């Protein structure tokens, strides 16, 4: 599922307009009560109720955040405009942070290629680039990033020897930059489905 941008209305003008509509509706209904005009009472009350319901369409989008919008479970689009916004009050909104984040794995105890036990860890710098994929393609994108990062690190650690035994051989201890680059490539492949971009990966 690819992200589809949708427009939203500025929230502050909508808030003022809805409050004004509620006041007009209440005044209209009260005037109808005084003059015993039933139709006017109903129309005024209906206007106030509809305007009050439309207030549920207001929501806040912070900087570096997106709102994934759906209607009765169907994806409608993604809103990226910041500030107070307004959309159809029937829309459900799921906020997704698109800030750059760090994940530091715990030290993993694994056997390297030659079978010797080692401890290895990594620092992963990542960012959500497609909010709709992060919401709909995986259950919990943050947990997905953590699990896939540790799984990829474990795979890398068991694929290379810790020490270099022959010329040209890539080893964990003597080629940390090359190993880190390969870890990043593997993570990019694993995390694409979750709409996540790996900015950097470093083993330690």
CSV table of C-alpha atoms in Angstrom, one decimal:
chain,number,residue,atom,x,y,z
A,1,UNK,CA,0.0,0.0,0.0
A,2,UNK,CA,1.5,3.3,-1.1
A,3,UNK,CA,0.9,6.6,0.6
A,4,UNK,CA,-1.8,8.9,-1.0
A,5,UNK,CA,-1.7,12.5,0.2
A,6,UNK,CA,-5.1,14.1,0.8
A,7,UNK,CA,-6.0,17.7,1.6
A,8,UNK,CA,-7.4,18.8,4.9
A,9,UNK,CA,-9.0,22.2,5.9
A,10,UNK,CA,-7.3,24.6,8.3
A,11,UNK,CA,-8.6,23.9,11.7
A,12,UNK,CA,-8.9,27.4,13.3
A,13,UNK,CA,-11.3,28.8,10.6
A,14,UNK,CA,-13.3,25.6,10.8
A,15,UNK,CA,-13.4,25.8,14.6
A,16,UNK,CA,-14.7,29.4,14.5
A,17,UNK,CA,-17.2,28.6,11.8
A,18,UNK,CA,-18.6,25.7,13.7
A,19,UNK,CA,-18.9,27.6,16.9
A,20,UNK,CA,-20.7,30.3,15.0
A,21,UNK,CA,-23.1,27.7,13.5
A,22,UNK,CA,-23.8,26.3,16.9
A,23,UNK,CA,-24.6,29.8,18.3
A,24,UNK,CA,-26.9,30.6,15.3
A,25,UNK,CA,-28.6,27.2,15.7
A,26,UNK,CA,-29.2,27.7,19.4
A,27,UNK,CA,-30.5,31.3,18.9
A,28,UNK,CA,-32.7,30.1,16.1
A,29,UNK,CA,-34.2,27.3,18.2
A,30,UNK,CA,-34.7,29.6,21.2
A,31,UNK,CA,-36.5,32.2,19.0
A,32,UNK,CA,-38.7,29.4,17.7
A,33,UNK,CA,-39.6,28.4,21.2
A,34,UNK,CA,-40.7,32.0,22.1
A,35,UNK,CA,-42.8,32.2,18.9
A,36,UNK,CA,-44.0,28.6,19.2
A,37,UNK,CA,-42.6,27.9,15.7
A,38,UNK,CA,-41.9,24.1,15.9
A,39,UNK,CA,-40.2,24.0,12.5
A,40,UNK,CA,-37.8,26.7,13.5
A,41,UNK,CA,-37.0,25.0,16.8
A,42,UNK,CA,-36.2,21.7,14.9
A,43,UNK,CA,-34.1,23.5,12.3
A,44,UNK,CA,-32.1,25.4,14.9
A,45,UNK,CA,-31.5,22.4,17.1
A,46,UNK,CA,-30.5,20.3,14.0
A,47,UNK,CA,-28.0,23.0,13.0
A,48,UNK,CA,-26.5,23.2,16.4
A,49,UNK,CA,-26.2,19.4,16.7
A,50,UNK,CA,-24.7,19.0,13.3
A,51,UNK,CA,-22.1,21.8,13.9
A,52,UNK,CA,-21.3,20.2,17.3
A,53,UNK,CA,-20.8,16.8,15.7
A,54,UNK,CA,-18.5,18.3,13.0
A,55,UNK,CA,-16.1,19.4,15.9
A,56,UNK,CA,-15.0,15.8,16.0
A,57,UNK,CA,-13.4,16.3,12.6
A,58,UNK,CA,-10.7,18.6,14.2
A,59,UNK,CA,-7.3,17.1,15.0
A,60,UNK,CA,-3.7,18.2,15.5
A,61,UNK,CA,-0.7,17.3,13.3
A,62,UNK,CA,2.7,18.1,14.8
A,63,UNK,CA,5.9,18.9,12.9
A,64,UNK,CA,7.4,15.7,11.4
A,65,UNK,CA,4.2,13.8,11.9
A,66,UNK,CA,1.5,12.4,9.6
A,67,UNK,CA,-2.1,11.5,10.1
A,68,UNK,CA,-3.2,8.3,8.3
A,69,UNK,CA,-6.9,8.7,7.6
A,70,UNK,CA,-9.4,5.9,7.1
A,71,UNK,CA,-13.2,5.6,6.7
A,72,UNK,CA,-14.7,2.5,8.2
A,73,UNK,CA,-11.5,0.6,7.9
A,74,UNK,CA,-10.7,1.7,4.3
A,75,UNK,CA,-7.6,3.8,3.8
A,76,UNK,CA,-8.5,7.3,2.5
A,77,UNK,CA,-5.1,9.1,2.5
A,78,UNK,CA,-2.4,10.7,4.6
A,79,UNK,CA,-2.4,14.3,5.9
A,80,UNK,CA,1.0,16.0,6.4
A,81,UNK,CA,0.0,19.6,6.9
A,82,UNK,CA,1.0,20.8,10.4
A,83,UNK,CA,-1.2,22.4,12.9
A,84,UNK,CA,-4.9,22.2,13.7
A,85,UNK,CA,-6.7,20.4,10.8
A,86,UNK,CA,-10.2,19.4,9.9
A,87,UNK,CA,-11.6,16.5,7.9
A,88,UNK,CA,-14.8,14.5,7.7
A,89,UNK,CA,-15.7,13.7,11.4
A,90,UNK,CA,-16.4,10.1,10.3
A,91,UNK,CA,-12.7,9.7,9.4
A,92,UNK,CA,-10.5,7.8,11.8
A,93,UNK,CA,-7.0,9.3,12.2
A,94,UNK,CA,-3.8,7.4,13.2
A,95,UNK,CA,-0.8,9.6,14.0
A,96,UNK,CA,2.6,8.5,12.9
A,97,UNK,CA,5.9,10.2,13.8
A,98,UNK,CA,8.3,10.7,11.0
A,99,UNK,CA,11.1,11.9,13.1
A,100,UNK,CA,14.6,10.4,12.9
A,101,UNK,CA,15.0,7.8,15.7
A,102,UNK,CA,17.8,5.7,17.1
A,103,UNK,CA,17.6,2.1,18.1
A,104,UNK,CA,20.5,0.5,20.0
A,105,UNK,CA,20.3,-3.3,20.2
A,106,UNK,CA,21.3,-5.2,23.2
A,107,UNK,CA,24.5,-7.3,23.1
A,108,UNK,CA,23.7,-10.5,21.2
A,109,UNK,CA,25.6,-13.6,22.0
A,110,UNK,CA,26.1,-15.5,18.8
A,111,UNK,CA,28.6,-17.9,17.1
A,112,UNK,CA,30.5,-16.3,14.3
A,113,UNK,CA,31.3,-18.1,11.0
A,114,UNK,CA,34.0,-20.2,12.5
A,115,UNK,CA,31.9,-21.2,15.5
A,116,UNK,CA,33.5,-19.0,18.2
A,117,UNK,CA,31.1,-17.3,20.6
A,118,UNK,CA,31.1,-13.5,20.4
A,119,UNK,CA,29.1,-10.6,21.6
A,120,UNK,CA,27.9,-8.0,19.1
A,121,UNK,CA,25.5,-5.0,19.1
A,122,UNK,CA,24.4,-2.3,16.6
A,123,UNK,CA,23.0,1.2,16.5
A,124,UNK,CA,20.4,1.7,13.9
A,125,UNK,CA,19.2,5.2,12.8
A,126,UNK,CA,15.8,5.0,11.1
A,127,UNK,CA,12.8,7.0,10.0
A,128,UNK,CA,9.3,6.3,8.7
A,129,UNK,CA,9.0,7.6,5.2
A,130,UNK,CA,5.6,6.0,4.3
A,131,UNK,CA,3.1,6.4,7.1
A,132,UNK,CA,0.4,4.3,5.4
A,133,UNK,CA,2.7,1.3,5.0
A,134,UNK,CA,3.8,1.7,8.7
A,135,UNK,CA,0.2,1.5,9.8
A,136,UNK,CA,-1.3,-1.1,7.5
A,137,UNK,CA,1.6,-3.4,6.5
A,138,UNK,CA,2.7,-4.4,10.0
A,139,UNK,CA,1.0,-4.7,13.4
A,140,UNK,CA,3.5,-2.5,15.3
A,141,UNK,CA,6.2,-0.8,13.1
A,142,UNK,CA,8.4,0.1,16.1
A,143,UNK,CA,8.5,-3.5,17.3
A,144,UNK,CA,9.0,-4.6,13.7
A,145,UNK,CA,12.1,-2.4,13.4
A,146,UNK,CA,13.6,-3.7,16.6
A,147,UNK,CA,13.0,-7.4,15.8
A,148,UNK,CA,14.2,-7.1,12.2
A,149,UNK,CA,17.3,-5.2,13.3
A,150,UNK,CA,18.3,-7.8,15.8
A,151,UNK,CA,17.5,-10.6,13.4
A,152,UNK,CA,19.6,-9.0,10.6
A,153,UNK,CA,22.5,-8.4,13.1
A,154,UNK,CA,22.4,-12.0,14.1
A,155,UNK,CA,22.5,-13.1,10.5
A,156,UNK,CA,25.5,-10.8,9.7
A,157,UNK,CA,27.4,-12.0,12.8
A,158,UNK,CA,27.1,-15.7,11.8
A,159,UNK,CA,28.0,-15.0,8.2
A,160,UNK,CA,31.5,-13.7,8.8
A,161,UNK,CA,34.5,-14.7,10.9
A,162,UNK,CA,35.5,-12.5,13.8
A,163,UNK,CA,39.2,-12.3,12.8
A,164,UNK,CA,40.6,-12.2,9.3
A,165,UNK,CA,42.4,-15.5,8.4
A,166,UNK,CA,43.5,-14.7,4.8
A,167,UNK,CA,44.1,-11.7,2.6
A,168,UNK,CA,41.0,-10.1,1.2
A,169,UNK,CA,38.6,-11.8,3.7
A,170,UNK,CA,36.1,-9.6,5.4
A,171,UNK,CA,36.0,-10.0,9.2
A,172,UNK,CA,33.9,-8.5,11.9
A,173,UNK,CA,36.7,-7.0,13.9
A,174,UNK,CA,38.9,-5.7,11.0
A,175,UNK,CA,36.2,-4.5,8.6
A,176,UNK,CA,33.5,-2.9,10.8
A,177,UNK,CA,32.6,-0.3,8.1
A,178,UNK,CA,32.0,-2.9,5.4
A,179,UNK,CA,30.0,-5.1,7.8
A,180,UNK,CA,27.9,-2.0,8.9
A,181,UNK,CA,27.2,-1.1,5.2
A,182,UNK,CA,26.1,-4.7,4.5
A,183,UNK,CA,23.9,-4.6,7.6
A,184,UNK,CA,22.3,-1.4,6.4
A,185,UNK,CA,21.6,-3.0,3.0
A,186,UNK,CA,20.0,-6.0,4.6
A,187,UNK,CA,17.8,-3.8,6.9
A,188,UNK,CA,16.7,-1.6,4.0
A,189,UNK,CA,15.4,-4.8,2.3
A,190,UNK,CA,13.7,-6.1,5.4
A,191,UNK,CA,12.1,-2.8,6.5
A,192,UNK,CA,10.8,-1.5,3.2
A,193,UNK,CA,7.4,-3.2,3.7
A,194,UNK,CA,7.0,-1.2,6.9
A,195,UNK,CA,7.6,2.1,5.1
A,196,UNK,CA,10.9,2.6,7.0
A,197,UNK,CA,14.1,4.0,5.7
A,198,UNK,CA,17.4,3.1,7.4
A,199,UNK,CA,19.6,6.2,7.5
A,200,UNK,CA,22.6,4.5,9.2
A,201,UNK,CA,23.7,1.3,10.8
A,202,UNK,CA,26.8,0.7,12.9
A,203,UNK,CA,28.0,-2.4,14.6
A,204,UNK,CA,29.8,-2.3,17.9
